Amino acid sequence: IQKCLGLTDTYPRSATLNINLGKCYSELGQTEQAITSYKKATEHQPTWAASYILLGQLYSSQEKSNQAIECLKKAIDLQPESPELYTTLATELLQNDDADEAIQQLKKALAQEPNSSSTLSMLGNAYNTKGDNKLAILYYKRVLKLNPLDAISYFNMGNALQAEGSLKAAMESYQQAVTIQP
């Protein structure tokens, strides 16, 4: 921190130094100083997605969803080819009870990585949250086609099947989950 602060005297508009300072402050649990440093980095280098991502993650850890969402959207505007950013944003949106927007973001991630079992699973969970059990089940089946030993997807599919009233199929799905992960 001291070296970075010393260098900021020489290079006051360095986004890299501010990102490094933000990381240091964050590691030490000095959240407000980290936020200030990341904000300076975005001011000095507004076309770098990294500082928006780090700022968004920090806001998320503080349960400041609206600020996290805003930062992650800016990062996506700058780096739209990153499926991880879409899933990170979707996670934040789901925590903010916005399943519809989360689904839109997850579909964008899935368009870039169609065989991402984690994105497919998140889509299943998002549809399950909305109460659209049929779509949730379809996504869980896609996950299980890619990874037949995914006990969590069997469990989640069991929940969706149970909510749909397919009790026998739900029990079979739960049994698969228990068989895989006793």
Tab-separated table of N, CA and C in Angstrom:
chain	number	residue	atom	x	y	z
A	1	ILE	N	0.842	-1.194	0.000
A	1	ILE	CA	0.000	0.000	0.000
A	1	ILE	C	0.881	1.249	0.000
A	2	GLN	N	1.910	1.230	0.845
A	2	GLN	CA	2.783	2.401	0.921
A	2	GLN	C	3.486	2.656	-0.407
A	3	LYS	N	3.957	1.599	-1.066
A	3	LYS	CA	4.636	1.767	-2.359
A	3	LYS	C	3.661	2.311	-3.402
A	4	CYS	N	2.445	1.767	-3.435
A	4	CYS	CA	1.455	2.256	-4.403
A	4	CYS	C	1.095	3.709	-4.127
A	5	LEU	N	0.910	4.033	-2.858
A	5	LEU	CA	0.588	5.420	-2.513
A	5	LEU	C	1.722	6.360	-2.919
A	6	GLY	N	2.958	5.901	-2.715
A	6	GLY	CA	4.107	6.708	-3.135
A	6	GLY	C	4.126	6.907	-4.646
A	7	LEU	N	3.803	5.863	-5.377
A	7	LEU	CA	3.790	5.961	-6.841
A	7	LEU	C	2.632	6.816	-7.353
A	8	THR	N	1.526	6.854	-6.595
A	8	THR	CA	0.405	7.690	-7.048
A	8	THR	C	0.748	9.176	-6.980
A	9	ASP	N	1.743	9.532	-6.168
A	9	ASP	CA	2.205	10.924	-6.174
A	9	ASP	C	2.822	11.255	-7.525
A	10	THR	N	3.571	10.290	-8.079
A	10	THR	CA	4.219	10.484	-9.375
A	10	THR	C	3.236	10.278	-10.524
A	11	TYR	N	2.349	9.290	-10.354
A	11	TYR	CA	1.377	8.932	-11.406
A	11	TYR	C	-0.044	9.039	-10.838
A	12	PRO	N	-0.541	10.248	-10.643
A	12	PRO	CA	-1.829	10.420	-9.961
A	12	PRO	C	-3.042	9.881	-10.741
A	13	ARG	N	-2.891	9.657	-12.038
A	13	ARG	CA	-4.032	9.189	-12.833
A	13	ARG	C	-3.855	7.731	-13.269
A	14	SER	N	-3.098	6.961	-12.509
A	14	SER	CA	-2.839	5.572	-12.859
A	14	SER	C	-3.972	4.661	-12.383
A	15	ALA	N	-4.685	4.095	-13.335
A	15	ALA	CA	-5.745	3.147	-13.000
A	15	ALA	C	-5.148	1.872	-12.409
A	16	THR	N	-4.018	1.439	-12.949
A	16	THR	CA	-3.377	0.213	-12.463
A	16	THR	C	-2.999	0.332	-10.987
A	17	LEU	N	-2.424	1.448	-10.609
A	17	LEU	CA	-2.073	1.641	-9.200
A	17	LEU	C	-3.320	1.631	-8.322
A	18	ASN	N	-4.381	2.260	-8.794
A	18	ASN	CA	-5.615	2.288	-8.003
A	18	ASN	C	-6.262	0.912	-7.903
A	19	ILE	N	-6.177	0.119	-8.969
A	19	ILE	CA	-6.685	-1.253	-8.886
A	19	ILE	C	-5.870	-2.047	-7.870
A	20	ASN	N	-4.549	-1.916	-7.930
A	20	ASN	CA	-3.701	-2.619	-6.965
A	20	ASN	C	-3.965	-2.160	-5.536
A	21	LEU	N	-4.145	-0.868	-5.350
A	21	LEU	CA	-4.500	-0.359	-4.020
A	21	LEU	C	-5.835	-0.935	-3.557
A	22	GLY	N	-6.801	-0.950	-4.464
A	22	GLY	CA	-8.108	-1.510	-4.121
A	22	GLY	C	-8.009	-2.960	-3.688
A	23	LYS	N	-7.197	-3.730	-4.410
A	23	LYS	CA	-7.009	-5.143	-4.040
A	23	LYS	C	-6.361	-5.260	-2.659
A	24	CYS	N	-5.358	-4.450	-2.417
A	24	CYS	CA	-4.687	-4.485	-1.108
A	24	CYS	C	-5.661	-4.126	0.017
A	25	TYR	N	-6.381	-3.026	-0.165
A	25	TYR	CA	-7.344	-2.612	0.860
A	25	TYR	C	-8.421	-3.679	1.063
A	26	SER	N	-8.865	-4.258	-0.025
A	26	SER	CA	-9.893	-5.295	0.063
A	26	SER	C	-9.384	-6.493	0.853
A	27	GLU	N	-8.154	-6.915	0.577
A	27	GLU	CA	-7.552	-8.044	1.304
A	27	GLU	C	-7.460	-7.757	2.800
A	28	LEU	N	-7.264	-6.513	3.145
A	28	LEU	CA	-7.145	-6.133	4.554
A	28	LEU	C	-8.503	-5.838	5.196
A	29	GLY	N	-9.571	-5.963	4.411
A	29	GLY	CA	-10.905	-5.697	4.935
A	29	GLY	C	-11.227	-4.216	5.050
A	30	GLN	N	-10.443	-3.390	4.400
A	30	GLN	CA	-10.671	-1.941	4.427
A	30	GLN	C	-11.522	-1.571	3.202
A	31	THR	N	-12.781	-1.881	3.322
A	31	THR	CA	-13.700	-1.824	2.192
A	31	THR	C	-13.878	-0.429	1.619
A	32	GLU	N	-14.039	0.560	2.460
A	32	GLU	CA	-14.270	1.916	1.954
A	32	GLU	C	-13.077	2.429	1.155
A	33	GLN	N	-11.861	2.144	1.634
A	33	GLN	CA	-10.672	2.560	0.892
A	33	GLN	C	-10.579	1.795	-0.428
A	34	ALA	N	-10.965	0.517	-0.410
A	34	ALA	CA	-10.958	-0.287	-1.639
A	34	ALA	C	-11.933	0.297	-2.650
A	35	ILE	N	-13.135	0.634	-2.196
A	35	ILE	CA	-14.141	1.221	-3.089
A	35	ILE	C	-13.619	2.531	-3.680
A	36	THR	N	-13.037	3.365	-2.843
A	36	THR	CA	-12.492	4.636	-3.326
A	36	THR	C	-11.435	4.397	-4.398
A	37	SER	N	-10.554	3.433	-4.163
A	37	SER	CA	-9.492	3.145	-5.138
A	37	SER	C	-10.069	2.619	-6.445
A	38	TYR	N	-11.024	1.690	-6.365
A	38	TYR	CA	-11.632	1.155	-7.586
A	38	TYR	C	-12.388	2.242	-8.350
A	39	LYS	N	-13.062	3.122	-7.617
A	39	LYS	CA	-13.766	4.222	-8.283
A	39	LYS	C	-12.783	5.132	-9.016
A	40	LYS	N	-11.655	5.410	-8.390
A	40	LYS	CA	-10.631	6.224	-9.055
A	40	LYS	C	-10.139	5.520	-10.317
A	41	ALA	N	-9.977	4.218	-10.234
A	41	ALA	CA	-9.523	3.456	-11.413
A	41	ALA	C	-10.532	3.581	-12.552
A	42	THR	N	-11.833	3.534	-12.228
A	42	THR	CA	-12.842	3.666	-13.291
A	42	THR	C	-12.851	5.074	-13.868
A	43	GLU	N	-12.549	6.064	-13.042
A	43	GLU	CA	-12.481	7.441	-13.538
A	43	GLU	C	-11.278	7.639	-14.458
A	44	HIS	N	-10.151	7.062	-14.068
A	44	HIS	CA	-8.917	7.244	-14.841
A	44	HIS	C	-8.884	6.386	-16.095
A	45	GLN	N	-9.563	5.258	-16.065
A	45	GLN	CA	-9.557	4.347	-17.216
A	45	GLN	C	-10.976	3.779	-17.396
A	46	PRO	N	-11.909	4.609	-17.876
A	46	PRO	CA	-13.311	4.191	-17.963
A	46	PRO	C	-13.580	3.078	-18.980
A	47	THR	N	-12.587	2.702	-19.756
A	47	THR	CA	-12.801	1.639	-20.747
A	47	THR	C	-12.258	0.288	-20.282
A	48	TRP	N	-11.794	0.211	-19.052
A	48	TRP	CA	-11.305	-1.055	-18.503
A	48	TRP	C	-12.415	-1.733	-17.719
A	49	ALA	N	-12.773	-2.911	-18.117
A	49	ALA	CA	-13.821	-3.663	-17.426
A	49	ALA	C	-13.368	-4.119	-16.043
A	50	ALA	N	-12.086	-4.384	-15.874
A	50	ALA	CA	-11.578	-4.970	-14.630
A	50	ALA	C	-11.970	-4.177	-13.393
A	51	SER	N	-11.829	-2.855	-13.452
A	51	SER	CA	-12.150	-2.065	-12.258
A	51	SER	C	-13.639	-2.098	-11.945
A	52	TYR	N	-14.484	-2.148	-12.969
A	52	TYR	CA	-15.928	-2.271	-12.730
A	52	TYR	C	-16.271	-3.638	-12.143
A	53	ILE	N	-15.594	-4.670	-12.633
A	53	ILE	CA	-15.829	-6.020	-12.110
A	53	ILE	C	-15.446	-6.087	-10.635
A	54	LEU	N	-14.256	-5.605	-10.312
A	54	LEU	CA	-13.794	-5.643	-8.922
A	54	LEU	C	-14.693	-4.803	-8.014
A	55	LEU	N	-15.102	-3.658	-8.496
A	55	LEU	CA	-16.005	-2.804	-7.721
A	55	LEU	C	-17.353	-3.495	-7.527
A	56	GLY	N	-17.851	-4.130	-8.588
A	56	GLY	CA	-19.113	-4.861	-8.481
A	56	GLY	C	-19.028	-6.003	-7.484
A	57	GLN	N	-17.921	-6.738	-7.511
A	57	GLN	CA	-17.747	-7.842	-6.567
A	57	GLN	C	-17.687	-7.337	-5.127
A	58	LEU	N	-17.041	-6.210	-4.943
A	58	LEU	CA	-16.947	-5.636	-3.605
A	58	LEU	C	-18.321	-5.180	-3.114
A	59	TYR	N	-19.077	-4.516	-3.991
A	59	TYR	CA	-20.439	-4.119	-3.610
A	59	TYR	C	-21.289	-5.352	-3.307
A	60	SER	N	-21.126	-6.395	-4.091
A	60	SER	CA	-21.882	-7.620	-3.863
A	60	SER	C	-21.565	-8.212	-2.494
A	61	SER	N	-20.292	-8.223	-2.130
A	61	SER	CA	-19.897	-8.769	-0.828
A	61	SER	C	-20.473	-7.954	0.326
A	62	GLN	N	-20.806	-6.705	0.055
A	62	GLN	CA	-21.414	-5.836	1.063
A	62	GLN	C	-22.938	-5.853	0.980
A	63	GLU	N	-23.461	-6.715	0.105
A	63	GLU	CA	-24.900	-6.832	-0.120
A	63	GLU	C	-25.514	-5.513	-0.616
A	64	LYS	N	-24.757	-4.817	-1.449
A	64	LYS	CA	-25.245	-3.605	-2.104
A	64	LYS	C	-25.535	-3.971	-3.555
A	65	SER	N	-26.653	-4.691	-3.734
A	65	SER	CA	-26.972	-5.277	-5.033
A	65	SER	C	-27.118	-4.259	-6.146
A	66	ASN	N	-27.793	-3.166	-5.886
A	66	ASN	CA	-28.022	-2.188	-6.953
A	66	ASN	C	-26.711	-1.636	-7.505
A	67	GLN	N	-25.771	-1.322	-6.605
A	67	GLN	CA	-24.478	-0.820	-7.061
A	67	GLN	C	-23.700	-1.913	-7.783
A	68	ALA	N	-23.772	-3.141	-7.267
A	68	ALA	CA	-23.076	-4.261	-7.906
A	68	ALA	C	-23.616	-4.488	-9.312
A	69	ILE	N	-24.932	-4.465	-9.451
A	69	ILE	CA	-25.573	-4.667	-10.754
A	69	ILE	C	-25.151	-3.581	-11.734
A	70	GLU	N	-25.154	-2.353	-11.272
A	70	GLU	CA	-24.750	-1.223	-12.131
A	70	GLU	C	-23.310	-1.402	-12.628
A	71	CYS	N	-22.406	-1.765	-11.730
A	71	CYS	CA	-20.997	-1.958	-12.122
A	71	CYS	C	-20.840	-3.137	-13.084
A	72	LEU	N	-21.531	-4.221	-12.807
A	72	LEU	CA	-21.414	-5.398	-13.672
A	72	LEU	C	-21.987	-5.126	-15.059
A	73	LYS	N	-23.045	-4.344	-15.134
A	73	LYS	CA	-23.589	-3.977	-16.446
A	73	LYS	C	-22.594	-3.125	-17.235
A	74	LYS	N	-21.905	-2.222	-16.548
A	74	LYS	CA	-20.882	-1.414	-17.226
A	74	LYS	C	-19.750	-2.306	-17.721
A	75	ALA	N	-19.374	-3.282	-16.907
A	75	ALA	CA	-18.310	-4.212	-17.307
A	75	ALA	C	-18.736	-5.010	-18.542
A	76	ILE	N	-19.988	-5.426	-18.586
A	76	ILE	CA	-20.491	-6.172	-19.744
A	76	ILE	C	-20.506	-5.298	-20.985
A	77	ASP	N	-20.881	-4.028	-20.823
A	77	ASP	CA	-20.847	-3.110	-21.967
A	77	ASP	C	-19.435	-3.032	-22.563
A	78	LEU	N	-18.445	-3.108	-21.692
A	78	LEU	CA	-17.052	-3.013	-22.140
A	78	LEU	C	-16.484	-4.352	-22.607
A	79	GLN	N	-17.040	-5.442	-22.096
A	79	GLN	CA	-16.504	-6.772	-22.385
A	79	GLN	C	-17.670	-7.743	-22.630
A	80	PRO	N	-18.438	-7.542	-23.703
A	80	PRO	CA	-19.648	-8.334	-23.921
A	80	PRO	C	-19.390	-9.795	-24.298
A	81	GLU	N	-18.160	-10.157	-24.563
A	81	GLU	CA	-17.854	-11.523	-24.977
A	81	GLU	C	-17.503	-12.419	-23.788
A	82	SER	N	-17.808	-12.005	-22.589
A	82	SER	CA	-17.457	-12.766	-21.393
A	82	SER	C	-18.688	-13.409	-20.761
A	83	PRO	N	-18.901	-14.705	-21.010
A	83	PRO	CA	-20.065	-15.363	-20.413
A	83	PRO	C	-20.035	-15.336	-18.882
A	84	GLU	N	-18.840	-15.321	-18.298
A	84	GLU	CA	-18.736	-15.279	-16.837
A	84	GLU	C	-19.342	-14.004	-16.274
A	85	LEU	N	-19.192	-12.895	-16.999
A	85	LEU	CA	-19.782	-11.644	-16.521
A	85	LEU	C	-21.305	-11.721	-16.513
A	86	TYR	N	-21.876	-12.343	-17.546
A	86	TYR	CA	-23.325	-12.488	-17.592
A	86	TYR	C	-23.830	-13.355	-16.430
A	87	THR	N	-23.105	-14.436	-16.130
A	87	THR	CA	-23.551	-15.299	-15.028
A	87	THR	C	-23.344	-14.613	-13.676
A	88	THR	N	-22.277	-13.827	-13.559
A	88	THR	CA	-22.066	-13.078	-12.316
A	88	THR	C	-23.189	-12.061	-12.113
A	89	LEU	N	-23.538	-11.373	-13.191
A	89	LEU	CA	-24.648	-10.420	-13.121
A	89	LEU	C	-25.957	-11.144	-12.806
A	90	ALA	N	-26.172	-12.279	-13.434
A	90	ALA	CA	-27.401	-13.049	-13.184
A	90	ALA	C	-27.496	-13.479	-11.722
A	91	THR	N	-26.378	-13.874	-11.146
A	91	THR	CA	-26.368	-14.262	-9.729
A	91	THR	C	-26.810	-13.096	-8.864
A	92	GLU	N	-26.285	-11.936	-9.158
A	92	GLU	CA	-26.653	-10.740	-8.391
A	92	GLU	C	-28.132	-10.404	-8.595
A	93	LEU	N	-28.608	-10.528	-9.828
A	93	LEU	CA	-30.016	-10.245	-10.122
A	93	LEU	C	-30.936	-11.220	-9.385
A	94	LEU	N	-30.560	-12.492	-9.339
A	94	LEU	CA	-31.368	-13.482	-8.615
A	94	LEU	C	-31.414	-13.154	-7.120
A	95	GLN	N	-30.292	-12.719	-6.581
A	95	GLN	CA	-30.274	-12.325	-5.167
A	95	GLN	C	-31.114	-11.080	-4.928
A	96	ASN	N	-31.338	-10.324	-5.995
A	96	ASN	CA	-32.138	-9.106	-5.920
A	96	ASN	C	-33.579	-9.367	-6.349
A	97	ASP	N	-33.949	-10.659	-6.432
A	97	ASP	CA	-35.306	-11.093	-6.792
A	97	ASP	C	-35.754	-10.629	-8.173
A	98	ASP	N	-34.830	-10.586	-9.122
A	98	ASP	CA	-35.165	-10.219	-10.497
A	98	ASP	C	-34.856	-11.408	-11.410
A	99	ALA	N	-35.705	-12.438	-11.301
A	99	ALA	CA	-35.482	-13.669	-12.066
A	99	ALA	C	-35.612	-13.430	-13.569
A	100	ASP	N	-36.519	-12.566	-13.983
A	100	ASP	CA	-36.702	-12.325	-15.422
A	100	ASP	C	-35.439	-11.761	-16.067
A	101	GLU	N	-34.861	-10.743	-15.449
A	101	GLU	CA	-33.635	-10.154	-15.987
A	101	GLU	C	-32.472	-11.138	-15.881
A	102	ALA	N	-32.433	-11.902	-14.798
A	102	ALA	CA	-31.374	-12.911	-14.642
A	102	ALA	C	-31.442	-13.929	-15.769
A	103	ILE	N	-32.642	-14.347	-16.126
A	103	ILE	CA	-32.815	-15.312	-17.212
A	103	ILE	C	-32.298	-14.732	-18.525
A	104	GLN	N	-32.586	-13.466	-18.771
A	104	GLN	CA	-32.087	-12.824	-19.994
A	104	GLN	C	-30.558	-12.836	-20.036
A	105	GLN	N	-29.936	-12.533	-18.902
A	105	GLN	CA	-28.474	-12.503	-18.850
A	105	GLN	C	-27.890	-13.916	-19.007
A	106	LEU	N	-28.546	-14.893	-18.393
A	106	LEU	CA	-28.071	-16.278	-18.502
A	106	LEU	C	-28.192	-16.794	-19.936
A	107	LYS	N	-29.226	-16.374	-20.626
A	107	LYS	CA	-29.368	-16.786	-22.026
A	107	LYS	C	-28.260	-16.186	-22.893
A	108	LYS	N	-27.831	-14.975	-22.556
A	108	LYS	CA	-26.710	-14.371	-23.282
A	108	LYS	C	-25.421	-15.164	-23.022
A	109	ALA	N	-25.235	-15.584	-21.775
A	109	ALA	CA	-24.061	-16.406	-21.451
A	109	ALA	C	-24.129	-17.744	-22.182
A	110	LEU	N	-25.321	-18.321	-22.210
A	110	LEU	CA	-25.510	-19.621	-22.851
A	110	LEU	C	-25.299	-19.535	-24.367
A	111	ALA	N	-25.624	-18.400	-24.952
A	111	ALA	CA	-25.385	-18.213	-26.389
A	111	ALA	C	-23.890	-18.287	-26.703
A	112	GLN	N	-23.070	-17.870	-25.751
A	112	GLN	CA	-21.620	-17.906	-25.948
A	112	GLN	C	-21.009	-19.249	-25.558
A	113	GLU	N	-21.593	-19.913	-24.585
A	113	GLU	CA	-21.129	-21.226	-24.126
A	113	GLU	C	-22.336	-22.144	-23.974
A	114	PRO	N	-22.812	-22.733	-25.081
A	114	PRO	CA	-24.046	-23.524	-25.037
A	114	PRO	C	-23.979	-24.777	-24.171
A	115	ASN	N	-22.789	-25.261	-23.863
A	115	ASN	CA	-22.673	-26.481	-23.058
A	115	ASN	C	-22.140	-26.210	-21.659
A	116	SER	N	-22.410	-25.032	-21.148
A	116	SER	CA	-21.987	-24.702	-19.786
A	116	SER	C	-23.006	-25.258	-18.794
A	117	SER	N	-22.617	-26.318	-18.108
A	117	SER	CA	-23.559	-26.938	-17.174
A	117	SER	C	-23.906	-25.991	-16.022
A	118	SER	N	-22.965	-25.135	-15.617
A	118	SER	CA	-23.286	-24.210	-14.529
A	118	SER	C	-24.325	-23.176	-14.974
A	119	THR	N	-24.208	-22.690	-16.211
A	119	THR	CA	-25.199	-21.729	-16.713
A	119	THR	C	-26.548	-22.409	-16.900
A	120	LEU	N	-26.551	-23.620	-17.430
A	120	LEU	CA	-27.802	-24.366	-17.593
A	120	LEU	C	-28.464	-24.610	-16.236
A	121	SER	N	-27.669	-24.956	-15.258
A	121	SER	CA	-28.192	-25.188	-13.912
A	121	SER	C	-28.775	-23.908	-13.323
A	122	MET	N	-28.062	-22.786	-13.523
A	122	MET	CA	-28.579	-21.506	-13.038
A	122	MET	C	-29.893	-21.149	-13.722
A	123	LEU	N	-29.999	-21.454	-15.017
A	123	LEU	CA	-31.262	-21.202	-15.719
A	123	LEU	C	-32.378	-22.055	-15.118
A	124	GLY	N	-32.069	-23.318	-14.848
A	124	GLY	CA	-33.066	-24.169	-14.186
A	124	GLY	C	-33.501	-23.577	-12.862
A	125	ASN	N	-32.540	-23.115	-12.078
A	125	ASN	CA	-32.865	-22.517	-10.778
A	125	ASN	C	-33.690	-21.241	-10.933
A	126	ALA	N	-33.347	-20.438	-11.934
A	126	ALA	CA	-34.087	-19.185	-12.150
A	126	ALA	C	-35.529	-19.477	-12.546
A	127	TYR	N	-35.718	-20.445	-13.439
A	127	TYR	CA	-37.088	-20.805	-13.817
A	127	TYR	C	-37.823	-21.444	-12.648
A	128	ASN	N	-37.128	-22.205	-11.846
A	128	ASN	CA	-37.730	-22.797	-10.658
A	128	ASN	C	-38.194	-21.691	-9.702
A	129	THR	N	-37.375	-20.668	-9.549
A	129	THR	CA	-37.718	-19.526	-8.703
A	129	THR	C	-38.994	-18.843	-9.195
A	130	LYS	N	-39.118	-18.745	-10.519
A	130	LYS	CA	-40.311	-18.117	-11.112
A	130	LYS	C	-41.537	-19.017	-11.030
A	131	GLY	N	-41.334	-20.302	-10.711
A	131	GLY	CA	-42.446	-21.242	-10.685
A	131	GLY	C	-42.715	-21.871	-12.035
A	132	ASP	N	-41.833	-21.688	-12.986
A	132	ASP	CA	-41.964	-22.304	-14.303
A	132	ASP	C	-41.223	-23.642	-14.277
A	133	ASN	N	-41.874	-24.616	-13.662
A	133	ASN	CA	-41.233	-25.902	-13.404
A	133	ASN	C	-40.898	-26.663	-14.675
A	134	LYS	N	-41.736	-26.548	-15.692
A	134	LYS	CA	-41.477	-27.273	-16.937
A	134	LYS	C	-40.153	-26.835	-17.573
A	135	LEU	N	-39.936	-25.531	-17.653
A	135	LEU	CA	-38.665	-25.043	-18.203
A	135	LEU	C	-37.490	-25.384	-17.282
A	136	ALA	N	-37.709	-25.297	-15.983
A	136	ALA	CA	-36.647	-25.663	-15.039
A	136	ALA	C	-36.221	-27.108	-15.277
A	137	ILE	N	-37.186	-27.994	-15.415
A	137	ILE	CA	-36.898	-29.419	-15.632
A	137	ILE	C	-36.127	-29.615	-16.933
A	138	LEU	N	-36.521	-28.902	-17.982
A	138	LEU	CA	-35.796	-29.012	-19.256
A	138	LEU	C	-34.327	-28.635	-19.106
A	139	TYR	N	-34.063	-27.558	-18.372
A	139	TYR	CA	-32.673	-27.141	-18.187
A	139	TYR	C	-31.904	-28.126	-17.303
A	140	TYR	N	-32.552	-28.651	-16.271
A	140	TYR	CA	-31.870	-29.651	-15.439
A	140	TYR	C	-31.558	-30.909	-16.259
A	141	LYS	N	-32.459	-31.284	-17.149
A	141	LYS	CA	-32.191	-32.445	-18.006
A	141	LYS	C	-30.997	-32.193	-18.913
A	142	ARG	N	-30.870	-30.964	-19.403
A	142	ARG	CA	-29.708	-30.629	-20.240
A	142	ARG	C	-28.413	-30.715	-19.435
A	143	VAL	N	-28.472	-30.270	-18.179
A	143	VAL	CA	-27.291	-30.377	-17.314
A	143	VAL	C	-26.921	-31.842	-17.137
A	144	LEU	N	-27.927	-32.658	-16.856
A	144	LEU	CA	-27.674	-34.068	-16.574
A	144	LEU	C	-27.223	-34.836	-17.813
A	145	LYS	N	-27.600	-34.355	-18.970
A	145	LYS	CA	-27.098	-34.965	-20.205
A	145	LYS	C	-25.598	-34.709	-20.334
A	146	LEU	N	-25.163	-33.515	-19.924
A	146	LEU	CA	-23.740	-33.163	-19.961
A	146	LEU	C	-22.966	-33.789	-18.802
A	147	ASN	N	-23.619	-33.855	-17.658
A	147	ASN	CA	-22.959	-34.351	-16.447
A	147	ASN	C	-23.929	-35.250	-15.677
A	148	PRO	N	-23.991	-36.526	-16.043
A	148	PRO	CA	-24.960	-37.432	-15.427
A	148	PRO	C	-24.717	-37.715	-13.943
A	149	LEU	N	-23.613	-37.242	-13.393
A	149	LEU	CA	-23.336	-37.468	-11.974
A	149	LEU	C	-23.516	-36.197	-11.135
A	150	ASP	N	-24.322	-35.285	-11.614
A	150	ASP	CA	-24.569	-34.023	-10.909
A	150	ASP	C	-25.742	-34.208	-9.942
A	151	ALA	N	-25.411	-34.566	-8.715
A	151	ALA	CA	-26.436	-34.855	-7.705
A	151	ALA	C	-27.310	-33.639	-7.415
A	152	ILE	N	-26.712	-32.467	-7.414
A	152	ILE	CA	-27.476	-31.253	-7.104
A	152	ILE	C	-28.548	-31.013	-8.159
A	153	SER	N	-28.220	-31.261	-9.426
A	153	SER	CA	-29.227	-31.077	-10.481
A	153	SER	C	-30.349	-32.096	-10.353
A	154	TYR	N	-30.015	-33.322	-9.969
A	154	TYR	CA	-31.081	-34.303	-9.715
A	154	TYR	C	-31.974	-33.843	-8.571
A	155	PHE	N	-31.364	-33.309	-7.513
A	155	PHE	CA	-32.131	-32.812	-6.381
A	155	PHE	C	-33.027	-31.647	-6.794
A	156	ASN	N	-32.432	-30.670	-7.518
A	156	ASN	CA	-33.218	-29.518	-7.965
A	156	ASN	C	-34.334	-29.938	-8.915
A	157	MET	N	-34.038	-30.892	-9.784
A	157	MET	CA	-35.074	-31.380	-10.692
A	157	MET	C	-36.179	-32.075	-9.898
A	158	GLY	N	-35.786	-32.797	-8.854
A	158	GLY	CA	-36.789	-33.408	-7.981
A	158	GLY	C	-37.713	-32.371	-7.378
A	159	ASN	N	-37.147	-31.254	-6.949
A	159	ASN	CA	-37.974	-30.171	-6.398
A	159	ASN	C	-38.953	-29.635	-7.438
A	160	ALA	N	-38.456	-29.443	-8.660
A	160	ALA	CA	-39.315	-28.925	-9.731
A	160	ALA	C	-40.399	-29.947	-10.085
A	161	LEU	N	-40.028	-31.210	-10.148
A	161	LEU	CA	-41.014	-32.257	-10.446
A	161	LEU	C	-42.067	-32.347	-9.342
A	162	GLN	N	-41.620	-32.239	-8.115
A	162	GLN	CA	-42.561	-32.278	-6.989
A	162	GLN	C	-43.522	-31.095	-7.052
A	163	ALA	N	-43.003	-29.911	-7.329
A	163	ALA	CA	-43.845	-28.714	-7.431
A	163	ALA	C	-44.847	-28.838	-8.575
A	164	GLU	N	-44.440	-29.573	-9.603
A	164	GLU	CA	-45.321	-29.790	-10.749
A	164	GLU	C	-46.370	-30.871	-10.466
A	165	GLY	N	-46.174	-31.630	-9.392
A	165	GLY	CA	-47.117	-32.686	-9.034
A	165	GLY	C	-46.721	-34.061	-9.544
A	166	SER	N	-45.541	-34.184	-10.119
A	166	SER	CA	-45.045	-35.471	-10.613
A	166	SER	C	-44.259	-36.149	-9.490
A	167	LEU	N	-44.989	-36.694	-8.531
A	167	LEU	CA	-44.345	-37.190	-7.320
A	167	LEU	C	-43.459	-38.409	-7.570
A	168	LYS	N	-43.909	-39.332	-8.408
A	168	LYS	CA	-43.101	-40.525	-8.683
A	168	LYS	C	-41.781	-40.130	-9.352
A	169	ALA	N	-41.850	-39.256	-10.349
A	169	ALA	CA	-40.639	-38.798	-11.031
A	169	ALA	C	-39.746	-38.011	-10.071
A	170	ALA	N	-40.344	-37.237	-9.175
A	170	ALA	CA	-39.575	-36.478	-8.182
A	170	ALA	C	-38.824	-37.440	-7.266
A	171	MET	N	-39.505	-38.490	-6.813
A	171	MET	CA	-38.849	-39.471	-5.938
A	171	MET	C	-37.686	-40.151	-6.657
A	172	GLU	N	-37.874	-40.480	-7.923
A	172	GLU	CA	-36.788	-41.096	-8.702
A	172	GLU	C	-35.605	-40.139	-8.825
A	173	SER	N	-35.897	-38.870	-9.032
A	173	SER	CA	-34.831	-37.881	-9.157
A	173	SER	C	-34.084	-37.712	-7.833
A	174	TYR	N	-34.833	-37.660	-6.730
A	174	TYR	CA	-34.202	-37.572	-5.420
A	174	TYR	C	-33.345	-38.816	-5.148
A	175	GLN	N	-33.860	-39.968	-5.545
A	175	GLN	CA	-33.120	-41.226	-5.328
A	175	GLN	C	-31.795	-41.192	-6.097
A	176	GLN	N	-31.834	-40.670	-7.330
A	176	GLN	CA	-30.602	-40.536	-8.120
A	176	GLN	C	-29.601	-39.644	-7.381
A	177	ALA	N	-30.096	-38.557	-6.826
A	177	ALA	CA	-29.223	-37.630	-6.097
A	177	ALA	C	-28.562	-38.337	-4.921
A	178	VAL	N	-29.357	-39.104	-4.185
A	178	VAL	CA	-28.843	-39.811	-3.000
A	178	VAL	C	-27.862	-40.911	-3.413
A	179	THR	N	-28.155	-41.576	-4.527
A	179	THR	CA	-27.258	-42.634	-5.013
A	179	THR	C	-25.892	-42.043	-5.374
A	180	ILE	N	-25.902	-40.891	-6.017
A	180	ILE	CA	-24.656	-40.250	-6.443
A	180	ILE	C	-23.911	-39.670	-5.257
A	181	GLN	N	-24.651	-39.040	-4.369
A	181	GLN	CA	-24.023	-38.367	-3.226
A	181	GLN	C	-24.753	-38.736	-1.934
A	182	PRO	N	-24.425	-39.915	-1.409
A	182	PRO	CA	-25.147	-40.411	-0.219
A	182	PRO	C	-24.961	-39.520	0.990
